[in-house]
Amino acid sequence: MPDPVQLYQQRLKRKVHGAAFIFYTRLLFRSGWFAVEPVFTFLSSYPEAIKAQVQSLVAQGRLAEVLAKRYPEPLHEIQNDKSLYQFTQELKQRFVKSSPPVSKVCFDSKIHLDNSLGLHSFVSRVQGGKLKAKQEIRISALFKQLPFPLLKMVVVHELAHLREKDHNKAFYQLCQHMEPQYHQLEFDLRLFLTLRLLEGKAL
């Protein structure tokens, strides 16, 4: 018998869209092959009342409409590594100037949003016979296609990690200091990802 998860991944690769895809994912869930219904994949930590509202929007086919009204602006201009680096450095200079320097900022097509929004890493390189650690920030290339406020939110998230390695209270306070609407934007990003998942688009 074929592995249902492999079948699901094949459907994703074939970009099966619309009601047929939603029916297929829910069929797998109801058959016990998914621990979490796809509608809630990115919303598992939210209250049941919030998840019920999202499920209602999905059932009515209105999730895309709601997001389009909330973010009517066209795609942003940050479409390459150079502009992303400049934008990130501007935020860093404004809010976390004293934090360690970031040597590289780039979009990364290998980062999939079912695992991570971005990546903040320490990279050790040999320079002049000495081992030096540099900090890099990599952002999923999917953010080229998403509204600018969501890109800013994830950049803020990665910059906050320069000071706070863990997702603790101080970390989220710093995120909100840099972007007051941080929590709303994170929720909206999860709605966009939910929509893409239900439409069978790559994450």
Short mmCIF file of C-alpha atoms in Angstrom, two decimals:
data_model
loop_
_atom_site.label_atom_id
_atom_site.label_comp_id
_atom_site.label_asym_id
_atom_site.label_seq_id
_atom_site.Cartn_x
_atom_site.Cartn_y
_atom_site.Cartn_z
CA MET A 1 0.00 0.00 0.00
CA PRO A 2 1.46 3.42 -0.95
CA ASP A 3 2.64 5.66 1.87
CA PRO A 4 -0.12 8.30 2.32
CA VAL A 5 2.41 10.95 3.29
CA GLN A 6 4.36 10.32 0.08
CA LEU A 7 1.13 10.58 -1.88
CA TYR A 8 0.42 13.88 -0.16
CA GLN A 9 3.89 15.19 -1.06
CA GLN A 10 3.34 14.10 -4.66
CA ARG A 11 0.12 16.10 -4.73
CA LEU A 12 2.07 19.12 -3.51
CA LYS A 13 4.64 18.70 -6.29
CA ARG A 14 1.88 18.40 -8.88
CA LYS A 15 0.33 21.58 -7.50
CA VAL A 16 -3.17 20.21 -7.13
CA HIS A 17 -5.31 23.23 -6.30
CA GLY A 18 -8.70 24.19 -5.02
CA ALA A 19 -11.49 22.15 -3.51
CA ALA A 20 -10.09 18.81 -4.73
CA PHE A 21 -6.85 19.36 -2.83
CA ILE A 22 -8.64 20.50 0.32
CA PHE A 23 -10.85 17.41 0.13
CA TYR A 24 -7.81 15.18 -0.29
CA THR A 25 -5.91 16.62 2.68
CA ARG A 26 -8.96 16.39 4.92
CA LEU A 27 -9.56 12.82 3.79
CA LEU A 28 -6.04 11.90 4.93
CA PHE A 29 -6.63 13.66 8.24
CA ARG A 30 -9.91 11.90 8.91
CA SER A 31 -8.30 8.59 8.02
CA GLY A 32 -5.79 9.14 10.80
CA TRP A 33 -2.73 9.78 8.62
CA PHE A 34 -2.26 13.36 9.84
CA ALA A 35 -1.95 14.21 13.53
CA VAL A 36 -3.06 17.79 12.80
CA GLU A 37 -5.61 18.83 10.20
CA PRO A 38 -3.86 20.88 7.48
CA VAL A 39 -6.01 23.90 8.31
CA PHE A 40 -4.33 23.99 11.72
CA THR A 41 -0.78 23.02 10.74
CA PHE A 42 0.51 26.54 11.37
CA LEU A 43 -2.04 27.45 14.05
CA SER A 44 -1.68 24.62 16.56
CA SER A 45 -0.63 26.92 19.43
CA TYR A 46 -3.57 29.32 19.03
CA PRO A 47 -6.81 29.19 21.07
CA GLU A 48 -9.65 27.02 19.82
CA ALA A 49 -11.83 30.09 19.22
CA ILE A 50 -9.24 31.52 16.81
CA LYS A 51 -8.86 28.22 14.98
CA ALA A 52 -12.64 27.95 14.66
CA GLN A 53 -12.76 31.38 13.01
CA VAL A 54 -10.05 30.40 10.55
CA GLN A 55 -11.76 27.10 9.79
CA SER A 56 -14.97 29.00 9.08
CA LEU A 57 -13.18 31.30 6.62
CA VAL A 58 -11.65 28.28 4.88
CA ALA A 59 -15.00 26.49 4.68
CA GLN A 60 -16.59 29.60 3.14
CA GLY A 61 -13.69 30.02 0.71
CA ARG A 62 -13.01 33.51 2.08
CA LEU A 63 -9.50 33.22 3.53
CA ALA A 64 -7.81 34.55 0.38
CA GLU A 65 -10.32 37.41 0.19
CA VAL A 66 -9.70 38.44 3.80
CA LEU A 67 -5.93 38.46 3.34
CA ALA A 68 -6.17 40.41 0.08
CA LYS A 69 -8.20 43.11 1.83
CA ARG A 70 -5.77 43.24 4.72
CA TYR A 71 -2.74 43.45 2.43
CA PRO A 72 -3.86 45.16 -0.80
CA GLU A 73 -0.43 46.54 -1.66
CA PRO A 74 1.52 45.06 -4.60
CA LEU A 75 4.68 43.04 -4.12
CA HIS A 76 7.49 44.87 -2.35
CA GLU A 77 10.74 46.01 -3.96
CA ILE A 78 13.09 43.89 -1.85
CA GLN A 79 13.69 41.16 -4.40
CA ASN A 80 17.43 40.47 -4.17
CA ASP A 81 20.11 39.86 -1.57
CA LYS A 82 21.58 43.36 -1.84
CA SER A 83 18.33 45.16 -1.03
CA LEU A 84 17.56 42.63 1.73
CA TYR A 85 20.98 43.23 3.27
CA GLN A 86 20.51 47.02 3.17
CA PHE A 87 17.06 46.79 4.72
CA THR A 88 18.27 44.48 7.48
CA GLN A 89 21.24 46.71 8.28
CA GLU A 90 18.97 49.76 8.51
CA LEU A 91 16.80 48.00 11.09
CA LYS A 92 19.84 46.77 12.96
CA GLN A 93 21.38 50.25 13.14
CA ARG A 94 18.11 51.66 14.40
CA PHE A 95 17.17 49.09 17.03
CA VAL A 96 20.05 46.74 17.90
CA LYS A 97 23.10 48.77 16.95
CA SER A 98 25.26 47.37 19.74
CA SER A 99 24.60 43.75 18.76
CA PRO A 100 27.30 41.75 16.94
CA PRO A 101 27.70 42.64 13.25
CA VAL A 102 25.94 40.58 10.60
CA SER A 103 28.29 39.70 7.77
CA LYS A 104 25.74 38.31 5.34
CA VAL A 105 22.00 38.57 4.72
CA CYS A 106 20.38 36.72 1.84
CA PHE A 107 17.31 34.97 0.51
CA ASP A 108 17.55 31.19 0.61
CA SER A 109 15.37 29.00 -1.60
CA LYS A 110 16.33 25.95 0.48
CA ILE A 111 14.50 27.19 3.58
CA HIS A 112 11.02 25.70 3.66
CA LEU A 113 8.46 27.42 5.84
CA ASP A 114 7.07 24.20 7.24
CA ASN A 115 10.32 24.03 9.21
CA SER A 116 11.59 27.57 9.69
CA LEU A 117 10.82 31.16 8.73
CA GLY A 118 14.43 32.19 8.57
CA LEU A 119 17.81 31.17 9.84
CA HIS A 120 20.29 32.97 12.05
CA SER A 121 23.61 31.16 12.17
CA PHE A 122 27.20 31.44 13.30
CA VAL A 123 29.65 30.58 10.55
CA SER A 124 33.30 29.92 11.36
CA ARG A 125 35.85 30.73 8.67
CA VAL A 126 39.62 30.85 8.58
CA GLN A 127 40.98 34.32 7.85
CA GLY A 128 44.67 35.10 8.03
CA GLY A 129 45.36 31.85 9.81
CA LYS A 130 42.77 32.62 12.49
CA LEU A 131 39.35 31.10 12.99
CA LYS A 132 36.70 33.82 13.02
CA ALA A 133 32.99 33.41 13.71
CA LYS A 134 30.60 35.46 11.62
CA GLN A 135 26.85 35.81 11.90
CA GLU A 136 24.59 35.34 8.91
CA ILE A 137 20.86 35.76 8.39
CA ARG A 138 19.06 33.76 5.74
CA ILE A 139 15.42 34.41 4.86
CA SER A 140 13.17 32.05 2.94
CA ALA A 141 12.90 33.12 -0.70
CA LEU A 142 9.12 32.78 -0.38
CA PHE A 143 9.09 36.19 1.32
CA LYS A 144 9.79 37.77 -2.07
CA GLN A 145 6.19 36.87 -2.90
CA LEU A 146 4.60 37.92 0.38
CA PRO A 147 3.58 41.42 1.56
CA PHE A 148 6.33 43.70 2.85
CA PRO A 149 5.08 43.81 6.48
CA LEU A 150 5.52 40.04 6.69
CA LEU A 151 9.07 40.26 5.36
CA LYS A 152 9.84 42.95 7.93
CA MET A 153 8.39 40.77 10.68
CA VAL A 154 10.69 37.84 9.90
CA VAL A 155 13.75 40.10 9.59
CA VAL A 156 12.89 41.56 12.99
CA HIS A 157 12.59 38.01 14.31
CA GLU A 158 16.08 37.09 13.13
CA LEU A 159 17.60 40.37 14.37
CA ALA A 160 16.15 39.73 17.82
CA HIS A 161 18.13 36.50 17.91
CA LEU A 162 21.33 38.57 17.88
CA ARG A 163 20.56 39.38 21.50
CA GLU A 164 18.22 36.63 22.60
CA LYS A 165 18.93 33.10 21.40
CA ASP A 166 15.76 31.61 22.89
CA HIS A 167 12.11 32.42 22.24
CA ASN A 168 11.60 33.83 25.72
CA LYS A 169 9.78 36.87 27.09
CA ALA A 170 12.73 39.19 26.43
CA PHE A 171 12.92 37.95 22.84
CA TYR A 172 9.30 38.80 22.05
CA GLN A 173 9.55 42.13 23.86
CA LEU A 174 12.46 43.02 21.58
CA CYS A 175 10.48 41.92 18.53
CA GLN A 176 7.61 44.18 19.55
CA HIS A 177 10.01 47.05 20.19
CA MET A 178 11.24 46.79 16.60
CA GLU A 179 7.78 46.06 15.17
CA PRO A 180 4.78 46.93 17.41
CA GLN A 181 2.45 44.76 15.28
CA TYR A 182 4.77 41.75 15.49
CA HIS A 183 2.26 39.27 16.93
CA GLN A 184 -0.49 40.24 14.47
CA LEU A 185 1.93 39.95 11.57
CA GLU A 186 3.11 36.55 12.72
CA PHE A 187 -0.50 35.37 12.88
CA ASP A 188 -1.21 36.77 9.41
CA LEU A 189 1.86 35.01 8.05
CA ARG A 190 0.50 31.75 9.43
CA LEU A 191 -2.76 32.47 7.60
CA PHE A 192 -0.88 32.99 4.34
CA LEU A 193 0.98 29.71 4.87
CA THR A 194 -2.29 27.95 5.66
CA LEU A 195 -3.77 29.27 2.42
CA ARG A 196 -0.75 28.14 0.40
CA LEU A 197 -0.89 24.70 1.98
CA LEU A 198 -4.58 24.29 1.18
CA GLU A 199 -3.96 25.45 -2.39
CA GLY A 200 -1.18 22.91 -2.80
CA LYS A 201 1.55 25.51 -3.27
CA ALA A 202 5.12 24.92 -2.19
CA LEU A 203 6.19 26.24 1.19
#
